[in-house]
Amino acid sequence: MSIPQSWKHKLKPLEGARWPLRCGHVFAADDVLRLQAGLWPRDMDDRWAIWLDGDVLRCWRSWTGTCIYEARVTPHADGSATALMLDVLDEPETYVRATTEEAELQRFEGVLSLIRQLRGEAESTVHLPVG
């Protein structure tokens, strides 16, 4: 079983209370391809799983399988995409969110930066064209 297949069956959509944030995040075409391939943990040091499944982007904590971030993504003709709203898990016993919207959006950006690191990691993705 491949790494993505071993993870996909374990991960659920965001469940529980949500904190909706306006984000207006634009994903470059290369990032959309990386998100579709996903970021899949290979060991306990990898803290996040990230995957764009159709038009839904989800980010999970790998240790617990808890979905922390979920966003609907609108694709564009040039391969880029936009997420206008971001739902953040709002259950303090499971995830301690930031105290401000700006700080939480910065956290989300930090998680997304992991997907951009795939450019140099050949074994993280399969058949992923990188520019």
PDB file of C-alpha atoms in Angstrom:
ATOM      1  CA  MET A   1       0.000   0.000   0.000  1.00  0.00           C
ATOM      2  CA  SER A   2       1.365   3.446  -0.920  1.00  0.00           C
ATOM      3  CA  ILE A   3       1.902   6.138   1.697  1.00  0.00           C
ATOM      4  CA  PRO A   4      -1.095   8.230   0.471  1.00  0.00           C
ATOM      5  CA  GLN A   5      -3.394   5.191   0.448  1.00  0.00           C
ATOM      6  CA  SER A   6      -2.314   4.203   3.950  1.00  0.00           C
ATOM      7  CA  TRP A   7      -3.325   7.660   5.218  1.00  0.00           C
ATOM      8  CA  LYS A   8      -6.432   8.523   3.197  1.00  0.00           C
ATOM      9  CA  HIS A   9      -8.659   5.922   4.850  1.00  0.00           C
ATOM     10  CA  LYS A  10      -7.709   7.200   8.339  1.00  0.00           C
ATOM     11  CA  LEU A  11      -8.519  10.863   7.815  1.00  0.00           C
ATOM     12  CA  LYS A  12     -11.949  12.405   8.291  1.00  0.00           C
ATOM     13  CA  PRO A  13     -13.379  15.811   7.369  1.00  0.00           C
ATOM     14  CA  LEU A  14     -13.387  18.559   9.983  1.00  0.00           C
ATOM     15  CA  GLU A  15     -15.776  17.530  12.740  1.00  0.00           C
ATOM     16  CA  GLY A  16     -17.066  19.732  15.541  1.00  0.00           C
ATOM     17  CA  ALA A  17     -17.279  23.461  16.106  1.00  0.00           C
ATOM     18  CA  ARG A  18     -15.758  25.648  13.396  1.00  0.00           C
ATOM     19  CA  TRP A  19     -14.244  29.095  13.414  1.00  0.00           C
ATOM     20  CA  PRO A  20     -14.801  30.498   9.895  1.00  0.00           C
ATOM     21  CA  LEU A  21     -12.155  32.964   8.701  1.00  0.00           C
ATOM     22  CA  ARG A  22     -12.016  34.989   5.512  1.00  0.00           C
ATOM     23  CA  CYS A  23      -8.698  34.138   3.948  1.00  0.00           C
ATOM     24  CA  GLY A  24      -8.736  34.898   0.200  1.00  0.00           C
ATOM     25  CA  HIS A  25      -5.718  32.641  -0.245  1.00  0.00           C
ATOM     26  CA  VAL A  26      -4.519  32.214  -3.831  1.00  0.00           C
ATOM     27  CA  PHE A  27      -2.651  29.008  -4.661  1.00  0.00           C
ATOM     28  CA  ALA A  28      -0.213  29.021  -7.574  1.00  0.00           C
ATOM     29  CA  ALA A  29      -0.701  26.259 -10.149  1.00  0.00           C
ATOM     30  CA  ASP A  30       2.404  24.397  -8.880  1.00  0.00           C
ATOM     31  CA  ASP A  31       1.044  24.485  -5.330  1.00  0.00           C
ATOM     32  CA  VAL A  32      -2.332  23.162  -6.504  1.00  0.00           C
ATOM     33  CA  LEU A  33      -0.558  20.168  -8.072  1.00  0.00           C
ATOM     34  CA  ARG A  34       1.363  19.552  -4.857  1.00  0.00           C
ATOM     35  CA  LEU A  35      -1.819  19.817  -2.788  1.00  0.00           C
ATOM     36  CA  GLN A  36      -3.585  17.332  -5.052  1.00  0.00           C
ATOM     37  CA  ALA A  37      -0.708  14.880  -4.603  1.00  0.00           C
ATOM     38  CA  GLY A  38      -0.770  15.617  -0.876  1.00  0.00           C
ATOM     39  CA  LEU A  39       1.735  15.758   1.910  1.00  0.00           C
ATOM     40  CA  TRP A  40       1.766  12.453   3.737  1.00  0.00           C
ATOM     41  CA  PRO A  41       3.623  11.763   6.997  1.00  0.00           C
ATOM     42  CA  ARG A  42       6.386   9.198   6.784  1.00  0.00           C
ATOM     43  CA  ASP A  43       7.412   9.153  10.461  1.00  0.00           C
ATOM     44  CA  MET A  44       6.489  10.665  13.836  1.00  0.00           C
ATOM     45  CA  ASP A  45       8.464  13.829  13.079  1.00  0.00           C
ATOM     46  CA  ASP A  46       6.019  14.694  10.298  1.00  0.00           C
ATOM     47  CA  ARG A  47       3.232  16.540  12.106  1.00  0.00           C
ATOM     48  CA  TRP A  48       0.807  17.290   9.270  1.00  0.00           C
ATOM     49  CA  ALA A  49      -1.089  15.554   6.496  1.00  0.00           C
ATOM     50  CA  ILE A  50      -2.334  17.934   3.778  1.00  0.00           C
ATOM     51  CA  TRP A  51      -4.493  17.026   0.796  1.00  0.00           C
ATOM     52  CA  LEU A  52      -6.672  18.747  -1.783  1.00  0.00           C
ATOM     53  CA  ASP A  53      -9.435  16.209  -2.408  1.00  0.00           C
ATOM     54  CA  GLY A  54     -11.465  17.531  -5.324  1.00  0.00           C
ATOM     55  CA  ASP A  55     -12.338  21.053  -4.256  1.00  0.00           C
ATOM     56  CA  VAL A  56     -11.784  20.601  -0.502  1.00  0.00           C
ATOM     57  CA  LEU A  57      -8.424  21.294   1.106  1.00  0.00           C
ATOM     58  CA  ARG A  58      -7.891  19.677   4.488  1.00  0.00           C
ATOM     59  CA  CYS A  59      -4.988  19.768   6.921  1.00  0.00           C
ATOM     60  CA  TRP A  60      -4.808  17.152   9.672  1.00  0.00           C
ATOM     61  CA  ARG A  61      -2.559  16.672  12.665  1.00  0.00           C
ATOM     62  CA  SER A  62      -0.881  13.416  11.774  1.00  0.00           C
ATOM     63  CA  TRP A  63      -0.548  12.079  15.315  1.00  0.00           C
ATOM     64  CA  THR A  64      -4.271  12.278  16.030  1.00  0.00           C
ATOM     65  CA  GLY A  65      -5.824  12.321  12.553  1.00  0.00           C
ATOM     66  CA  THR A  66      -7.796  15.397  13.637  1.00  0.00           C
ATOM     67  CA  CYS A  67      -8.728  17.795  10.842  1.00  0.00           C
ATOM     68  CA  ILE A  68      -7.703  21.299  11.914  1.00  0.00           C
ATOM     69  CA  TYR A  69      -8.210  23.267   8.684  1.00  0.00           C
ATOM     70  CA  GLU A  70     -10.755  22.852   5.903  1.00  0.00           C
ATOM     71  CA  ALA A  71     -11.405  25.133   2.925  1.00  0.00           C
ATOM     72  CA  ARG A  72     -13.344  24.984  -0.336  1.00  0.00           C
ATOM     73  CA  VAL A  73     -11.027  25.780  -3.216  1.00  0.00           C
ATOM     74  CA  THR A  74     -12.163  27.323  -6.497  1.00  0.00           C
ATOM     75  CA  PRO A  75      -9.946  26.366  -9.460  1.00  0.00           C
ATOM     76  CA  HIS A  76      -9.010  28.849 -12.191  1.00  0.00           C
ATOM     77  CA  ALA A  77      -8.335  28.226 -15.893  1.00  0.00           C
ATOM     78  CA  ASP A  78      -4.585  28.777 -15.443  1.00  0.00           C
ATOM     79  CA  GLY A  79      -4.325  25.967 -12.867  1.00  0.00           C
ATOM     80  CA  SER A  80      -4.234  28.264  -9.863  1.00  0.00           C
ATOM     81  CA  ALA A  81      -6.996  28.247  -7.249  1.00  0.00           C
ATOM     82  CA  THR A  82      -8.503  30.421  -4.517  1.00  0.00           C
ATOM     83  CA  ALA A  83      -9.856  29.654  -1.054  1.00  0.00           C
ATOM     84  CA  LEU A  84     -12.087  32.468   0.175  1.00  0.00           C
ATOM     85  CA  MET A  85     -12.999  30.998   3.565  1.00  0.00           C
ATOM     86  CA  LEU A  86     -11.074  28.797   5.953  1.00  0.00           C
ATOM     87  CA  ASP A  87     -12.770  26.771   8.676  1.00  0.00           C
ATOM     88  CA  VAL A  88     -10.619  26.185  11.747  1.00  0.00           C
ATOM     89  CA  LEU A  89     -11.407  23.560  14.370  1.00  0.00           C
ATOM     90  CA  ASP A  90     -12.828  25.433  17.366  1.00  0.00           C
ATOM     91  CA  GLU A  91     -12.639  22.858  20.156  1.00  0.00           C
ATOM     92  CA  PRO A  92     -10.106  23.956  22.794  1.00  0.00           C
ATOM     93  CA  GLU A  93      -9.734  20.442  24.235  1.00  0.00           C
ATOM     94  CA  THR A  94      -8.513  19.236  20.823  1.00  0.00           C
ATOM     95  CA  TYR A  95      -6.870  22.292  19.242  1.00  0.00           C
ATOM     96  CA  VAL A  96      -5.819  25.519  20.907  1.00  0.00           C
ATOM     97  CA  ARG A  97      -6.390  28.071  18.203  1.00  0.00           C
ATOM     98  CA  ALA A  98      -4.724  31.449  17.983  1.00  0.00           C
ATOM     99  CA  THR A  99      -6.369  34.360  19.748  1.00  0.00           C
ATOM    100  CA  THR A 100      -6.702  36.496  16.615  1.00  0.00           C
ATOM    101  CA  GLU A 101      -7.777  35.809  13.051  1.00  0.00           C
ATOM    102  CA  GLU A 102      -4.492  37.183  11.730  1.00  0.00           C
ATOM    103  CA  ALA A 103      -2.445  34.884  13.964  1.00  0.00           C
ATOM    104  CA  GLU A 104      -4.479  31.831  12.956  1.00  0.00           C
ATOM    105  CA  LEU A 105      -4.100  32.676   9.269  1.00  0.00           C
ATOM    106  CA  GLN A 106      -0.331  32.897   9.847  1.00  0.00           C
ATOM    107  CA  ARG A 107      -0.415  29.423  11.388  1.00  0.00           C
ATOM    108  CA  PHE A 108      -2.309  28.163   8.338  1.00  0.00           C
ATOM    109  CA  GLU A 109       0.318  29.741   6.058  1.00  0.00           C
ATOM    110  CA  GLY A 110       2.988  27.955   8.061  1.00  0.00           C
ATOM    111  CA  VAL A 111       1.279  24.618   7.508  1.00  0.00           C
ATOM    112  CA  LEU A 112       0.911  25.355   3.791  1.00  0.00           C
ATOM    113  CA  SER A 113       4.615  26.185   3.556  1.00  0.00           C
ATOM    114  CA  LEU A 114       5.275  22.475   4.146  1.00  0.00           C
ATOM    115  CA  ILE A 115       3.723  21.630   0.783  1.00  0.00           C
ATOM    116  CA  ARG A 116       6.095  24.040  -0.954  1.00  0.00           C
ATOM    117  CA  GLN A 117       9.062  22.179   0.507  1.00  0.00           C
ATOM    118  CA  LEU A 118       8.120  19.185  -1.638  1.00  0.00           C
ATOM    119  CA  ARG A 119       9.870  20.800  -4.593  1.00  0.00           C
ATOM    120  CA  GLY A 120      13.165  19.332  -3.367  1.00  0.00           C
ATOM    121  CA  GLU A 121      11.866  16.051  -1.983  1.00  0.00           C
ATOM    122  CA  ALA A 122      11.505  13.612  -4.854  1.00  0.00           C
ATOM    123  CA  GLU A 123      10.128  10.750  -2.778  1.00  0.00           C
ATOM    124  CA  SER A 124       7.308  12.821  -1.226  1.00  0.00           C
ATOM    125  CA  THR A 125       5.189  12.842  -4.358  1.00  0.00           C
ATOM    126  CA  VAL A 126       4.713  10.666  -7.380  1.00  0.00           C
ATOM    127  CA  HIS A 127       4.317  11.948 -10.959  1.00  0.00           C
ATOM    128  CA  LEU A 128       4.255  15.558  -9.827  1.00  0.00           C
ATOM    129  CA  PRO A 129       5.536  18.021 -12.415  1.00  0.00           C
ATOM    130  CA  VAL A 130       7.549  20.776 -10.792  1.00  0.00           C
ATOM    131  CA  GLY A 131       8.733  23.898 -12.561  1.00  0.00           C
TER     132      GLY A 131
END
